[in-house]
Coordinates of C-alpha atoms and ligand atoms in Angstrom, one line a residue:
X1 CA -18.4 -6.7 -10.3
X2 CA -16.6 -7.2 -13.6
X3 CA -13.9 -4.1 -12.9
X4 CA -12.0 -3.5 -10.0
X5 CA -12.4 -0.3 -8.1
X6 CA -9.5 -0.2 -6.4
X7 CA -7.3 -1.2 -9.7
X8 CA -9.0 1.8 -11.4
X9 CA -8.0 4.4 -7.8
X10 CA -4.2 3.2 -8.4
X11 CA -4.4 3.4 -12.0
X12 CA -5.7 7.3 -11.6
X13 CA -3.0 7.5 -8.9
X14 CA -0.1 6.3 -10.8
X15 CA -0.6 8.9 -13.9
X16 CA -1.3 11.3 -11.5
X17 CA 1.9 11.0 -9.5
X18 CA 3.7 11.0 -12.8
X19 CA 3.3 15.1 -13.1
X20 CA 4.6 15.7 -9.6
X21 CA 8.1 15.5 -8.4
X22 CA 8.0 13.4 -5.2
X23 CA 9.8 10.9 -3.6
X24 CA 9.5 7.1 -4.6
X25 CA 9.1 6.5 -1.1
X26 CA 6.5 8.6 -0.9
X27 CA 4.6 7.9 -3.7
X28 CA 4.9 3.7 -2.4
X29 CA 3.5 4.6 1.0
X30 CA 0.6 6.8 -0.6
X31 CA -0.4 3.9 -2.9
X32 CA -1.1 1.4 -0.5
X33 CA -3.7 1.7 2.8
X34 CA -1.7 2.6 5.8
X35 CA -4.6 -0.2 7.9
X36 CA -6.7 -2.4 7.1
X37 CA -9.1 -4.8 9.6
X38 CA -11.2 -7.2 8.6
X39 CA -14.0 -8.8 11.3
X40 CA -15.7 -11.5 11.4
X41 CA -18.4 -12.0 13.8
X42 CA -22.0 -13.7 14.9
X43 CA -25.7 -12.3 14.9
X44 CA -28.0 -13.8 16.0
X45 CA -30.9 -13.8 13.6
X46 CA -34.4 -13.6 14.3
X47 CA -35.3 -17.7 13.7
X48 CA -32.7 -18.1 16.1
X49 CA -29.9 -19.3 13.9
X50 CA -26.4 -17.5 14.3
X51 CA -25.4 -16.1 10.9
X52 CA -21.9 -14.8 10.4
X53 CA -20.9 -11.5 9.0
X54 CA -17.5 -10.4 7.6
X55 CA -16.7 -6.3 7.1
X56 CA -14.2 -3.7 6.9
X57 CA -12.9 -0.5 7.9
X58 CA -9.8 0.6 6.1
X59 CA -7.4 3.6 6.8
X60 CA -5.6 4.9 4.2
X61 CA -3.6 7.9 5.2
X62 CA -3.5 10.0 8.2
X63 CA -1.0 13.1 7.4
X64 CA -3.6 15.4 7.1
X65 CA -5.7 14.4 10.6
X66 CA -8.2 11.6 11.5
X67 CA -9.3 9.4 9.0
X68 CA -13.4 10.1 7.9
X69 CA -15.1 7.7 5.6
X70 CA -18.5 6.1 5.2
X71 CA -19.8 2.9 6.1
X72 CA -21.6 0.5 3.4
X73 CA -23.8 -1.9 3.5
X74 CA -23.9 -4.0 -0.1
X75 CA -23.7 -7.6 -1.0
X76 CA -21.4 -6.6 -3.2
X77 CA -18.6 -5.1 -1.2
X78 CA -15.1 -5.9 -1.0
X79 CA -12.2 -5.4 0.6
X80 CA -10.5 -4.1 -2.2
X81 CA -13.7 -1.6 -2.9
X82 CA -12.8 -0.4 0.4
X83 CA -9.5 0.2 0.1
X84 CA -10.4 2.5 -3.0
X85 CA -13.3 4.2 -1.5
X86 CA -10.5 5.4 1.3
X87 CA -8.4 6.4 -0.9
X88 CA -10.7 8.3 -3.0
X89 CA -11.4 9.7 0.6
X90 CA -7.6 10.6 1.3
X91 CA -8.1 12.8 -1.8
X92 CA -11.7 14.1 -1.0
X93 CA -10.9 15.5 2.4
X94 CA -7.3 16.9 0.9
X95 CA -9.3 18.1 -2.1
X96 CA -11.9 20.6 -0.3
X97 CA -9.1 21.3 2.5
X98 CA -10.6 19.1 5.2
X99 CA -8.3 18.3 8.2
X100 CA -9.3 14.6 7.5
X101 CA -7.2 11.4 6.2
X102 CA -9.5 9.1 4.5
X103 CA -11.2 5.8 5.6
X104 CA -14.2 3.9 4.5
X105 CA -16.0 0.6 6.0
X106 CA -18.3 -2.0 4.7
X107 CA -20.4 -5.0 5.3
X108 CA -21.0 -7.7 3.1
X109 CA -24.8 -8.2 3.4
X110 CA -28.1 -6.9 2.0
X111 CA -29.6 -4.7 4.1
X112 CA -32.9 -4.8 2.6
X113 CA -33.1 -8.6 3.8
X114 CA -32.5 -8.2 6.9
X115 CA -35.6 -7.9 9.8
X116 CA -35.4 -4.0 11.5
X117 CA -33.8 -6.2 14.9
X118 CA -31.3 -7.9 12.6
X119 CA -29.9 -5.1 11.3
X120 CA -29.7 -2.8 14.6
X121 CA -27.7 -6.2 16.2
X122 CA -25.4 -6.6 13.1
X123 CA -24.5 -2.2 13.0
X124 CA -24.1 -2.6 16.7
X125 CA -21.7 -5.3 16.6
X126 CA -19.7 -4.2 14.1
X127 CA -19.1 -0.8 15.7
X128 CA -18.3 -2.5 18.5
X129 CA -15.7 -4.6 16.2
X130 CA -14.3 -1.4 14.5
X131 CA -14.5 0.2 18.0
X132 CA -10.4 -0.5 17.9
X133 CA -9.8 2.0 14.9
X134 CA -12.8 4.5 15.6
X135 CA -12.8 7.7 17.9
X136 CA -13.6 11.5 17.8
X137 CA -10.2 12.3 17.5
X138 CA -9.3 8.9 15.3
X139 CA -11.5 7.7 13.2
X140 CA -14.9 9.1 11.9
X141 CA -17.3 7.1 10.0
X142 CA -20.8 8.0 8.6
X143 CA -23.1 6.6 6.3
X144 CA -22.6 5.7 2.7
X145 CA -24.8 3.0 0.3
X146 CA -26.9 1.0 2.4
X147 CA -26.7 3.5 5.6
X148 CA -28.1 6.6 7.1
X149 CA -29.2 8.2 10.2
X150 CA -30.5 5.5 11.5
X151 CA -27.4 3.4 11.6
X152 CA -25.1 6.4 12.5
X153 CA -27.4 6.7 15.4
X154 CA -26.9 3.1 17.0
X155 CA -22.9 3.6 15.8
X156 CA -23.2 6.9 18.1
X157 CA -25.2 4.9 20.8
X158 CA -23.1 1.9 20.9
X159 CA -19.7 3.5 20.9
X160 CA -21.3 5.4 23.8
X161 CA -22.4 3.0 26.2
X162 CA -19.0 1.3 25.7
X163 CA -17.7 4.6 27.8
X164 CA -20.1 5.1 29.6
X165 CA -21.1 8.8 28.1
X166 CA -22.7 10.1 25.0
X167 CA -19.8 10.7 22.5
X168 CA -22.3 12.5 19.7
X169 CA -18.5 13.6 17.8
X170 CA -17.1 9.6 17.3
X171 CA -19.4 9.6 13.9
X172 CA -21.5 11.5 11.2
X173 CA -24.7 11.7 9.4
X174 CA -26.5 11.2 13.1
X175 CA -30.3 12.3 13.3
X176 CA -30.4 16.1 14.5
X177 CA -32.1 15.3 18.0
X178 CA -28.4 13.4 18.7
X179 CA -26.0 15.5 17.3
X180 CA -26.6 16.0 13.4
X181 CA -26.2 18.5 11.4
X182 CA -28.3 21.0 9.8
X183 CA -28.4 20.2 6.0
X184 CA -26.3 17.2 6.1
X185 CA -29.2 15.2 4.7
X186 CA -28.9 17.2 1.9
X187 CA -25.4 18.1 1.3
X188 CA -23.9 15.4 -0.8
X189 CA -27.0 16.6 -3.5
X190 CA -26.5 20.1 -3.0
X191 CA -23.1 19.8 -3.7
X192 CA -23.9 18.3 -6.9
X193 CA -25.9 21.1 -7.6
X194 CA -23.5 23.5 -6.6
X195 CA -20.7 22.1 -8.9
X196 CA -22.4 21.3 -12.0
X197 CA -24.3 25.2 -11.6
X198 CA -20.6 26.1 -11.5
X199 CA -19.6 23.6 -14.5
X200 CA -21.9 25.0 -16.7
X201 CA -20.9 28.6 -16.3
X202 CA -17.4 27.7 -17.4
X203 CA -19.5 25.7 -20.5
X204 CA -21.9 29.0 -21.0
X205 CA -24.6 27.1 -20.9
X206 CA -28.1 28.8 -19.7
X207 CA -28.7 27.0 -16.5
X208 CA -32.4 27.8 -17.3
X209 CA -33.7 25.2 -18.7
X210 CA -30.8 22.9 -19.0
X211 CA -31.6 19.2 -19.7
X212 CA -30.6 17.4 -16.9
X213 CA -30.3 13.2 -16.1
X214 CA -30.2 11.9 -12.7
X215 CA -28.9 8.2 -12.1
X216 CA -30.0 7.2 -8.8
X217 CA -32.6 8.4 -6.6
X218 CA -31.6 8.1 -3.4
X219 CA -29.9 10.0 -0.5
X220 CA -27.5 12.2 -3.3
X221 CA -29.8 11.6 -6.6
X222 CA -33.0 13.0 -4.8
X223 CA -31.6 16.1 -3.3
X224 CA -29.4 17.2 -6.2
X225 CA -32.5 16.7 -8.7
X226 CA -34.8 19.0 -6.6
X227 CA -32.4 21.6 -5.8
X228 CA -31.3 21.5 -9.0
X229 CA -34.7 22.4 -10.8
X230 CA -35.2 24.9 -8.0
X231 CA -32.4 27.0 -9.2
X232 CA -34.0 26.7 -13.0
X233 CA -32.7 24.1 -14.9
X234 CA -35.2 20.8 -16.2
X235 CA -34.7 17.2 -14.9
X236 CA -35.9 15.3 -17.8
X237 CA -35.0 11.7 -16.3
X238 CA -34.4 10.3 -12.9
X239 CA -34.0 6.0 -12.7
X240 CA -33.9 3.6 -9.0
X241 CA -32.0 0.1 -9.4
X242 CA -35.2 -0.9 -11.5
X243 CA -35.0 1.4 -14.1
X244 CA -35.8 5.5 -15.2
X245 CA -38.3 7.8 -15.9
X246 CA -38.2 10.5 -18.7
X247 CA -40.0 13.6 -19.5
X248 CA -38.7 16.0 -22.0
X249 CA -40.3 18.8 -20.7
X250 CA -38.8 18.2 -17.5
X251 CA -40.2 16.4 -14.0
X252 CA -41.7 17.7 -11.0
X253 CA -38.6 16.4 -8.8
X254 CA -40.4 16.8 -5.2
X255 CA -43.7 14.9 -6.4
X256 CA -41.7 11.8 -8.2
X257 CA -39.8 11.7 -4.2
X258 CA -43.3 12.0 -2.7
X259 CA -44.3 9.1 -4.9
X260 CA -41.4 7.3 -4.3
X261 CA -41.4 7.8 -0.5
X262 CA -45.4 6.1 -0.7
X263 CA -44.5 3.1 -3.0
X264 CA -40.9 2.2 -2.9
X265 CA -39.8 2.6 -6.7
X266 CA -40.5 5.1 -9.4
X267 CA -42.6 2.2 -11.5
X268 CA -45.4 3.3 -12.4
X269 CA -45.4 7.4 -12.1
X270 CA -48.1 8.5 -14.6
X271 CA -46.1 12.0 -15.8
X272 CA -43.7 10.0 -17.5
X273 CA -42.2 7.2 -19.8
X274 CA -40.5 4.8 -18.9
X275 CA -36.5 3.7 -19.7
X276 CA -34.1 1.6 -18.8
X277 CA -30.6 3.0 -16.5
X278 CA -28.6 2.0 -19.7
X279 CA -30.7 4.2 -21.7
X280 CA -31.3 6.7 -19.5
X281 CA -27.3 7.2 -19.2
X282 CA -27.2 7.7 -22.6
X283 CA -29.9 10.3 -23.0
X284 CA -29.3 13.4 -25.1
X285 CA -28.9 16.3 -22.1
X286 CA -26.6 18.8 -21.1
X287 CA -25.8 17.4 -17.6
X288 CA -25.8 13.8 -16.5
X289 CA -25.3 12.9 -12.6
X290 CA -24.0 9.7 -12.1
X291 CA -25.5 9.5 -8.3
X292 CA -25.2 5.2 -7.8
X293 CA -22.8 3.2 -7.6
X294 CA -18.8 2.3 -9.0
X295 CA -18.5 1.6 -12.7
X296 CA -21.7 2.4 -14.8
X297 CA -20.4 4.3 -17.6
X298 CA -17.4 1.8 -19.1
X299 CA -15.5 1.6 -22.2
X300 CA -18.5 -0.4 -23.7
X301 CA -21.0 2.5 -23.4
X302 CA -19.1 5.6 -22.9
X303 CA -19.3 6.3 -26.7
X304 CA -22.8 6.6 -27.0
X305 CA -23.0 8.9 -24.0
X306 CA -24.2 12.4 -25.1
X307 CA -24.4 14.6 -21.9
X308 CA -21.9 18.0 -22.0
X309 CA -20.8 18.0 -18.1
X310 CA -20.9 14.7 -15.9
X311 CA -21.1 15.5 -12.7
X312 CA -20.3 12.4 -10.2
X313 CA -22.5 12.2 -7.6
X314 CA -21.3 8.5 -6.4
X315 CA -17.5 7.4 -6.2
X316 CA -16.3 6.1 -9.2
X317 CA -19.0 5.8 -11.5
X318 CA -16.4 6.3 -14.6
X319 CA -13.9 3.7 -15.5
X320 CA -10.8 4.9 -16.1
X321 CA -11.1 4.0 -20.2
X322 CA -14.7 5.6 -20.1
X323 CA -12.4 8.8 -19.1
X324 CA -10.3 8.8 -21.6
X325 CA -13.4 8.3 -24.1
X326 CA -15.3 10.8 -22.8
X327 CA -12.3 13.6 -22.3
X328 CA -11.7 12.8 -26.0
X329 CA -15.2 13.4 -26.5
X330 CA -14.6 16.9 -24.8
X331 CA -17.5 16.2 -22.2
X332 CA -16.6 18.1 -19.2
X333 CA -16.3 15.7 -16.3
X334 CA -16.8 17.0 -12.4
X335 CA -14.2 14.5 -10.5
X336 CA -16.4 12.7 -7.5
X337 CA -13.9 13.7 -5.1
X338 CA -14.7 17.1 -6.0
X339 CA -18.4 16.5 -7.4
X340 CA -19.9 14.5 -3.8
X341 CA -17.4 16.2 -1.2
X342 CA -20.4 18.0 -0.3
X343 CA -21.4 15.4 1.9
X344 CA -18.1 15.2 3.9
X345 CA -17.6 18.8 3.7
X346 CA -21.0 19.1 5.9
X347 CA -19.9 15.8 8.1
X348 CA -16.6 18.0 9.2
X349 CA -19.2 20.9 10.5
X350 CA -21.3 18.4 12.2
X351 CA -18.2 17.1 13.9
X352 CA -17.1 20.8 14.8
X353 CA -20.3 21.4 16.1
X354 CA -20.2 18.3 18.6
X355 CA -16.9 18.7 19.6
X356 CA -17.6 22.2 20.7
X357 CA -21.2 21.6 21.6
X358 CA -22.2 24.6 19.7
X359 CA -24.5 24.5 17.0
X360 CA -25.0 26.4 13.5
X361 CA -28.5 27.4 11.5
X362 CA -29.2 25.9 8.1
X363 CA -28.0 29.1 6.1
X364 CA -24.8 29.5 7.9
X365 CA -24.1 25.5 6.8
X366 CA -25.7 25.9 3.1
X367 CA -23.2 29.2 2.8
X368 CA -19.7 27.8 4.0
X369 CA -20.5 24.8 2.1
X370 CA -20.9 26.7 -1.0
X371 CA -18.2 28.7 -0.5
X372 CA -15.6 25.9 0.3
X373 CA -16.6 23.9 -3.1
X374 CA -16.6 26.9 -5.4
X375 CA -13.1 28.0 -4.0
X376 CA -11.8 23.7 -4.7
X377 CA -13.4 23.8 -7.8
X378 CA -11.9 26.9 -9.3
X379 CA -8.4 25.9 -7.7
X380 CA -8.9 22.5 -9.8
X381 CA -9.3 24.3 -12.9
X382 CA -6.2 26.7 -12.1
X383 CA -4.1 23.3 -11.4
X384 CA -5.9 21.7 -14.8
X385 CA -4.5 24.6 -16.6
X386 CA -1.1 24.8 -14.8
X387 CA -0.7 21.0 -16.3
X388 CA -2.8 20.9 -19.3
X389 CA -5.0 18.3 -17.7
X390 CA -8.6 17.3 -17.5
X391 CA -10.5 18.5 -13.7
X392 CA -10.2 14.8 -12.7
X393 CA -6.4 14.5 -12.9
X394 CA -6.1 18.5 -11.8
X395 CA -8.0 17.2 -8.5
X396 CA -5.7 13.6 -8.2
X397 CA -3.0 16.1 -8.8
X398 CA -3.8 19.0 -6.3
X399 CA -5.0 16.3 -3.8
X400 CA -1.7 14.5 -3.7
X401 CA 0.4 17.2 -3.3
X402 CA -1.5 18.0 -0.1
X403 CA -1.2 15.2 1.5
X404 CA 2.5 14.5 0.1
X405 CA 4.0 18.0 1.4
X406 CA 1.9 17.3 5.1
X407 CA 4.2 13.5 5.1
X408 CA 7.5 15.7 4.4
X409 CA 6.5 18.6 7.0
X410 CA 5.9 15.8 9.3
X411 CA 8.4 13.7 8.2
X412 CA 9.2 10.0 8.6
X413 CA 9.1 8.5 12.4
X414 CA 11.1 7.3 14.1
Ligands
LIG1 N1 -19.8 8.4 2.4 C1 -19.7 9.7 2.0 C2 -18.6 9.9 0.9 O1 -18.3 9.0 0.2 C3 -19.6 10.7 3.2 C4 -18.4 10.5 4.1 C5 -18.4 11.3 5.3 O2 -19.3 12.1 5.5 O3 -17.5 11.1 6.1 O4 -18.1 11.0 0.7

């Protein structure tokens, strides 16, 4: 990957800093991760060979509680897209009011390679590697690219037999018959849906019938498109890795997951034409939702973007200089750590729920989420007006004062 995640989190970091009043020292410790561990270990692969594997799990602050983060699985991570991704936590959790620090882990590897057996031994021996760092009252993971139930499943099962008792609380995302959540499948999506709804109130933009693209299909693209054109407004493009579909007078959302779900890509889907992702990103439409990965809209293409509210589904799909371009451009941009807090707002009930063994209904879940990101995203325009600053930096801003005023209440140890 050409640009550097983590180069971009400090470079937001740095100008945000710049419009608050803190203490160098501060500002030096909340740059860097406060732990980092890299492992290295063996699976033993289905043709018998030993392959070795190297991930991560990174812990950036702590002032605010246990650290919470997902776990990837990409043959692209690295240990600096880590470190960003718990930053970008740090201010997530601080963000939506979350008693959470931020984490995140990763394995380098390919998933999608790997033989069903392969890939339960490789999750189970890295939780058992990360097992140092993670705990109910430590460290949470859950699923991020490349994970899901599944996974969080054998992370809850393996952390478990370690101790000899089912600890359903030590991570997130689990399957509901274990310990999940209801509406944490969706919540990362609905949140998406819930911010931009609000984003284009503050636009006055009809949400009936507004023109909406949809990069990335998956576990945040999928639910955010559906509930999306449930509440009235037309998804007139959705893309995979391979590439987009588009239909100006707007897609049935739950059919193109149906045919998804049956035949692993959206090629060939009859209600529609095809288009590339770069194309699709620069379709004429009122809301575009980066749902991916890190980095797709750059300084090379930002220009030719034409959507009115960009709301970030995935963490850090903007380059800083596509920012700029794009604030110039007066597109209103939803901050990720705003935009896909849904997702970690609905882990922290699932955790709640496990540590007191008590569980919630659906609506209950759906409502305090709602509540809890229209509350963040109203305080982020009060701070971006308070400054004179776009919703991203209001959110760096607000974020970082949080976490900055919990290190002086606490105070430096010894
Ligand atoms: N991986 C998700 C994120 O980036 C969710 C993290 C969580 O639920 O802890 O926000």
């Amino acid at each position: 990957m050409a640009e550097n995640a983590y180069a971009n989190a400090l470079q937001q970091f740095d100008t945000a800093v710049s419009y608050l009043n803190l203490k160098s020292g501060i500002v030096e410790y909340l740059r860097v991760p406060k732990r980092e561990l890299t492992v290295n270990f063996p699976v033993e692969m289905q043709d018998g060979s030993v392959r070795i594997f190297t991930g991560y799990r990174v812990h950036h602050n702590t002032a605010l509680g246990p650290t919470k983060g997902g776990i990837r699985y990409h043959p692209d991570v690295t240990l600096d897209e880590v470190r960003a991704l718990a930053m970008w936590m740090t201010w997530k959790c601080a963000v939506v009011g979350l008693p959470y620090g931020g984490a995140k882990g990763g394995v380098i590897c390919d998933p999608k390679a790997l033989a069903l057996r392969e890939l339960e031994k490789m999750t189970r021996r890295y939780a058992t590697e990360i097992s140092v760092l993670m705990s109910p009252q430590g460290d949470i993971p859950a699923s991020d690219v490349g994970t899901g139930e599944r996974e969080m499943a054998w992370i809850m099962d393996t952390y478990s037999m370690h101790r000899g008792y089912s600890i359903p609380a030590v991570v997130t995302g689990k399957p509901l018959a274990i310990g999940g959540s209801f509406g944490r499948a969706e919540a990362t999506g609905r949140g998406v849906m819930i911010t931009a709804l609000e984003a284009l109130k503050r636009k006055n933009i009809p949400l009936e019938g507004a023109r909406v693209v949809v990069q990335g299909f998956g576990k945040v693209g999928a639910p955010a498109a559906y509930l999306t054109e449930e509440r009235g407004a037309k998804i007139i493009a959705v893309s995979d890795v391979k590439g987009g579909i588009y239909n100006a007078s707007g897609l049935k959302t739950r059919e193109v997951l149906q045919y998804m779900t049956a035949h692993g890509s959206l090629a060939g889907y009859r209600e529609a034409e095809r288009l590339t992702n770069a194309e699709l990103l620069e379709l004429d439409c009122d809301v575009l939702m980066p749902c991916a990965m890190e980095n797709q809209i750059t300084a090379a293409n930002a220009g030719r973007v034409r959507a009115k509210i960009i709301a970030e589904g995935a963490n850090g799909p903007l380059t800083p200089e596509a920012d700029d371009i794009l604030n110039d451009q007066g597109v209103f941009i939803i901050p990720d750590i705003l935009c896909n807090a849904g997702g970690v707002t609905v882990s922290y009930f699932e955790w709640v729920q496990d540590l007191q063994s008590f569980f919630w209904g659906e609506d209950e879940i759906n409502e305090r989420l709602r509540q809890i990101l229209v509350r963040s995203f109203n305080q982020v325009l009060r701070v971006g007006h308070e400054h004179q600053v776009a919703p991203r930096m209001a959110a760096q801003i607000y974020a970082i004062q949080r976490v900055a005023e919990a290190m002086m209440i606490r105070g430096i140890y010894p």
